[in-house]
Amino acid sequence: MNDDDLRLAPRTRTAELLAWAADNGREPVAEGPLRAVLTLLELGDGRLHDGWPELTSPVLEQLLYERLYLYVQPAPEEDPLAYGAAVRLLIDHQRAAKRLNAKRQERLHAEAEWQGEVAAGLLRRADLVTWPRLYTLLLRADGVDVADLTAVRGWLDGFLELAPEQRLAVYEDLESAGLLDRVDGDGGWGPARLLSVGMATDGARMLLENGLMQRSYRNLAELNALGLPMPEELAGDFESFEAAAGAAALELYGEWTVPGLPQLLAAEYPELAPEPGPEEINAYLSQLPPDEPEYTGAGEVTEATEAREE
């Protein structure tokens, strides 16, 4: 696959925005959160103008309220509020570029501030984690050198030896240690929670893959408009294109958690990070008592709305 042709990997203008902030005496924003924000905006449902996201209230809500908690696990030294700060910096930049008027800048600024606080809270919710985020927390809690993929694989090998009920106890310990916030009344770490985590992980990855493919198609449209030929990868071998998008999605997921971890969980340790299909979901639902409401799942990625509103 020729990435220059397909342009699957986002090419955010993070460095340019950081340079603008420094030149204009703006409060610095951490590069990692800023890059994540720009990437998720680029792959979201909003439009781009000259490589910059067009900022609207729905775009900010989608990013901070619906998407961020699916992907990002801040490092212990990172401030979760940095994601909201990154959005506010982008708002100010777009105002300086005359793409926002003063009234709209003020409104979006206020929305980004309170939604950034909400997003920081969602990142702590035990019922809203995905498998890469959950195992990132576990690896860090055990002091594993997450920059060493061999050490990460060794830890996963050891965790795989635990019985299922022992793994559940380890997940529960994250709440007892204050690394995740307990959610009262949802049943805790049991079959429903595991189903939810798996569905959310599957849905989150598919959103990334679709966003990456749409980005590639936009590039294709530009090539066609210039009279240039279609990249060979899109001339008929769609399965290879899908596989390339899937690999790029997992790589991005690793940038926001632990590099290489999402690939390991998907390819080598699916037992530790199960993503249920229709059969598994229906089998679970069939076991629910008749008077118990059906489980709808946070992983419908439309998107844990009920869970967040409770």
XYZ file of C-alpha atoms in Angstrom:
310
model
C 0.000 0.000 0.000
C 1.309 3.422 -1.000
C 0.291 5.763 1.800
C 1.164 8.800 -0.324
C -1.584 7.722 -2.702
C -4.133 6.516 -0.176
C -3.427 9.125 2.503
C -4.946 6.956 5.210
C -2.881 8.421 8.019
C -4.134 11.863 9.122
C -1.717 14.704 8.581
C -2.830 17.185 11.178
C -1.461 20.704 11.424
C -0.417 20.218 15.045
C 3.059 21.724 14.649
C 1.646 24.744 12.859
C -0.930 25.344 15.589
C 1.674 24.979 18.341
C 3.932 27.465 16.549
C 1.034 29.909 16.211
C 0.289 29.599 19.932
C 3.930 30.311 20.835
C 4.205 33.259 18.448
C 1.039 34.809 19.868
C 1.825 34.320 23.538
C -0.931 31.771 24.080
C -0.880 29.386 27.010
C 0.863 26.214 25.819
C -1.180 23.079 25.168
C 0.287 19.566 25.347
C 1.156 18.210 21.908
C -0.369 14.741 22.442
C -3.880 15.910 23.364
C -3.762 18.558 20.632
C -2.799 16.001 17.990
C -5.557 13.643 19.187
C -8.145 16.426 19.024
C -7.122 17.479 15.516
C -7.078 13.874 14.317
C -10.512 13.022 15.710
C -11.937 16.225 14.262
C -10.437 15.397 10.873
C -11.953 11.910 10.971
C -15.306 13.030 12.357
C -18.438 14.175 10.592
C -17.433 17.823 10.334
C -16.021 19.512 7.266
C -12.469 20.647 6.602
C -11.404 23.973 5.120
C -7.820 24.283 3.950
C -6.844 21.446 6.288
C -8.554 22.945 9.338
C -11.791 21.629 10.874
C -14.862 23.816 10.537
C -15.976 24.255 14.147
C -19.647 24.103 15.072
C -21.559 23.169 18.218
C -22.455 19.676 16.874
C -18.813 19.069 15.905
C -17.587 19.936 19.406
C -20.286 17.815 21.018
C -19.413 14.829 18.856
C -15.736 15.149 19.736
C -15.891 15.821 23.475
C -19.129 14.089 24.405
C -19.292 11.101 22.067
C -15.885 10.199 20.670
C -13.018 11.163 22.965
C -13.736 8.612 25.709
C -13.752 5.808 23.139
C -10.092 6.280 22.264
C -7.974 8.292 24.661
C -6.363 7.163 27.889
C -4.311 10.042 29.277
C -0.955 9.207 30.800
C -0.672 9.730 34.570
C 1.209 12.988 34.072
C -1.305 14.330 31.537
C -4.169 16.602 32.517
C -7.492 15.292 31.094
C -8.618 18.901 30.790
C -5.929 19.386 28.132
C -8.345 18.111 25.468
C -10.785 20.917 26.137
C -7.891 23.376 26.216
C -6.744 22.077 22.822
C -10.196 22.734 21.372
C -10.219 26.266 22.785
C -6.818 26.964 21.234
C -8.134 25.800 17.871
C -11.187 28.064 18.279
C -8.930 31.065 18.915
C -6.781 30.169 15.907
C -9.821 29.985 13.664
C -11.028 33.331 14.972
C -7.619 34.843 14.184
C -7.891 33.371 10.672
C -11.290 35.145 10.327
C -13.193 31.873 10.034
C -15.223 32.627 13.167
C -16.840 35.881 14.229
C -16.476 37.142 17.786
C -19.933 36.007 18.896
C -19.429 32.490 17.571
C -15.955 32.326 19.097
C -17.361 33.238 22.500
C -20.154 30.679 22.276
C -17.882 27.842 21.117
C -15.319 28.772 23.775
C -17.931 28.386 26.507
C -19.134 25.076 25.063
C -15.611 23.712 24.779
C -14.858 24.667 28.376
C -17.785 22.883 29.998
C -17.779 19.975 27.557
C -14.054 19.563 28.154
C -14.832 19.153 31.855
C -17.543 16.626 31.020
C -15.106 14.743 28.760
C -12.569 14.528 31.596
C -15.261 12.924 33.748
C -16.278 10.473 31.012
C -12.659 9.345 30.728
C -12.877 8.145 34.341
C -16.138 6.206 34.024
C -15.646 2.466 34.477
C -18.625 1.679 32.248
C -17.284 3.651 29.280
C -13.828 2.133 28.781
C -12.756 0.165 25.736
C -10.326 -2.751 25.819
C -7.241 -0.729 24.764
C -8.034 1.935 27.364
C -8.678 -0.655 30.073
C -5.458 -2.576 29.472
C -3.498 0.663 29.260
C -4.665 1.422 32.799
C -3.745 -2.077 33.983
C -0.277 -1.991 32.415
C 0.513 1.372 33.957
C -0.876 0.330 37.338
C 1.494 -2.664 37.346
C 4.475 -0.502 36.406
C 5.043 -2.127 33.015
C 7.318 -0.233 30.657
C 4.692 0.513 28.014
C 7.381 1.689 25.591
C 8.711 -1.902 25.516
C 6.351 -4.069 23.448
C 8.102 -7.217 24.658
C 7.314 -6.252 28.246
C 3.713 -5.529 27.273
C 3.398 -8.930 25.592
C 4.917 -10.634 28.633
C 2.384 -8.973 30.929
C -0.472 -10.036 28.638
C 0.845 -13.614 28.673
C 0.731 -13.604 32.453
C -2.737 -12.050 32.562
C -3.986 -14.680 30.126
C -3.110 -17.355 32.678
C -5.586 -15.928 35.186
C -9.035 -17.431 35.475
C -11.893 -15.260 34.141
C -13.116 -14.466 37.662
C -9.585 -13.383 38.637
C -9.466 -10.999 35.686
C -12.769 -9.499 36.756
C -11.309 -8.903 40.205
C -8.339 -7.094 38.648
C -10.674 -4.863 36.634
C -12.591 -4.145 39.832
C -9.353 -3.196 41.575
C -8.978 -0.248 39.196
C -12.089 1.237 40.769
C -10.937 0.462 44.306
C -7.611 2.176 43.542
C -9.408 5.284 42.273
C -8.161 4.917 38.704
C -11.714 4.527 37.435
C -14.945 5.855 38.883
C -17.438 3.255 40.018
C -20.898 3.465 38.469
C -23.607 2.649 40.992
C -26.440 0.380 39.973
C -25.056 -0.983 36.697
C -24.012 -4.387 38.016
C -20.269 -3.761 37.988
C -17.829 -6.093 36.287
C -20.019 -8.905 35.049
C -21.280 -10.268 31.714
C -23.145 -7.069 30.801
C -20.090 -4.879 31.418
C -17.801 -7.167 29.419
C -20.313 -7.205 26.568
C -20.470 -3.417 26.673
C -16.679 -3.010 26.585
C -16.391 -5.391 23.640
C -19.162 -3.699 21.676
C -17.758 -0.254 22.371
C -14.292 -1.357 21.210
C -15.644 -2.850 17.994
C -17.752 0.230 17.267
C -14.915 2.633 18.052
C -12.524 0.864 15.711
C -15.110 0.797 12.923
C -15.671 4.538 13.311
C -11.937 5.095 12.913
C -11.729 2.813 9.886
C -14.659 4.530 8.193
C -13.195 7.944 8.896
C -9.855 6.906 7.441
C -11.456 5.465 4.312
C -13.570 8.580 3.802
C -10.407 10.646 4.111
C -8.794 8.485 1.446
C -11.808 8.890 -0.825
C -11.597 12.673 -0.482
C -8.019 12.437 -1.687
C -9.189 10.267 -4.583
C -11.740 12.902 -5.572
C -8.968 15.500 -5.616
C -6.870 13.271 -7.879
C -9.797 12.747 -10.242
C -10.467 16.481 -10.375
C -6.852 16.988 -11.437
C -7.152 14.280 -14.097
C -4.726 11.992 -12.289
C -5.158 8.196 -12.273
C -6.743 6.294 -9.415
C -4.266 4.678 -6.989
C -3.689 1.013 -7.826
C -4.894 0.004 -4.358
C -8.373 1.371 -5.143
C -8.606 0.003 -8.660
C -10.239 -3.237 -7.591
C -8.608 -4.827 -4.556
C -11.019 -3.414 -1.982
C -10.172 -6.075 0.623
C -6.580 -4.870 0.724
C -7.802 -1.309 1.108
C -10.038 -2.327 4.023
C -7.147 -4.186 5.633
C -4.909 -1.127 5.286
C -7.583 1.078 6.873
C -7.977 -1.413 9.719
C -4.237 -1.456 10.357
C -4.095 2.349 10.309
C -7.001 2.528 12.776
C -5.241 0.211 15.229
C -2.049 2.225 14.912
C -3.925 5.417 15.761
C -5.590 3.699 18.704
C -2.128 2.814 19.961
C -0.990 6.434 19.774
C -3.761 7.332 22.207
C -3.195 4.376 24.566
C -0.071 2.191 24.284
C 1.702 1.813 20.919
C 1.202 -1.727 19.616
C -1.308 -2.713 22.319
C -4.483 -2.539 20.182
C -2.836 -4.717 17.527
C -1.805 -7.275 20.141
C -5.278 -7.424 21.676
C -6.971 -7.841 18.301
C -4.545 -10.318 16.725
C -2.884 -12.294 19.526
C -5.019 -11.925 22.658
C -8.677 -11.831 21.554
C -9.576 -13.937 24.602
C -8.514 -11.025 26.801
C -10.437 -8.490 24.720
C -13.494 -10.231 23.251
C -15.653 -8.308 20.807
C -19.016 -10.079 20.686
C -20.899 -10.634 17.463
C -24.675 -10.964 17.014
C -24.705 -14.567 18.230
C -22.963 -13.743 21.509
C -25.166 -10.716 22.079
C -28.367 -12.669 21.418
C -27.161 -15.494 23.654
C -26.675 -13.041 26.499
C -30.049 -11.392 25.958
C -31.781 -14.774 25.954
C -30.481 -15.418 29.477
C -32.023 -12.261 30.947
C -35.062 -12.778 33.173
C -38.337 -11.806 31.455
C -38.899 -8.885 33.828
C -35.365 -7.466 33.372
C -34.966 -4.761 30.719
C -32.957 -5.738 27.704
C -29.357 -4.633 27.592
C -28.808 -2.178 24.749
C -25.068 -1.635 25.240
C -22.699 1.300 25.325
C -20.935 -0.114 22.314
C -23.689 0.848 19.876
C -21.388 3.844 19.855
C -24.537 5.983 19.385
C -23.131 5.992 22.125
C -23.737 5.206 25.648
C -26.165 8.088 25.634
C -28.374 6.636 28.343
C -25.364 5.754 30.478
C -24.021 9.282 30.281
C -27.359 10.887 31.090
C -27.926 8.884 34.259
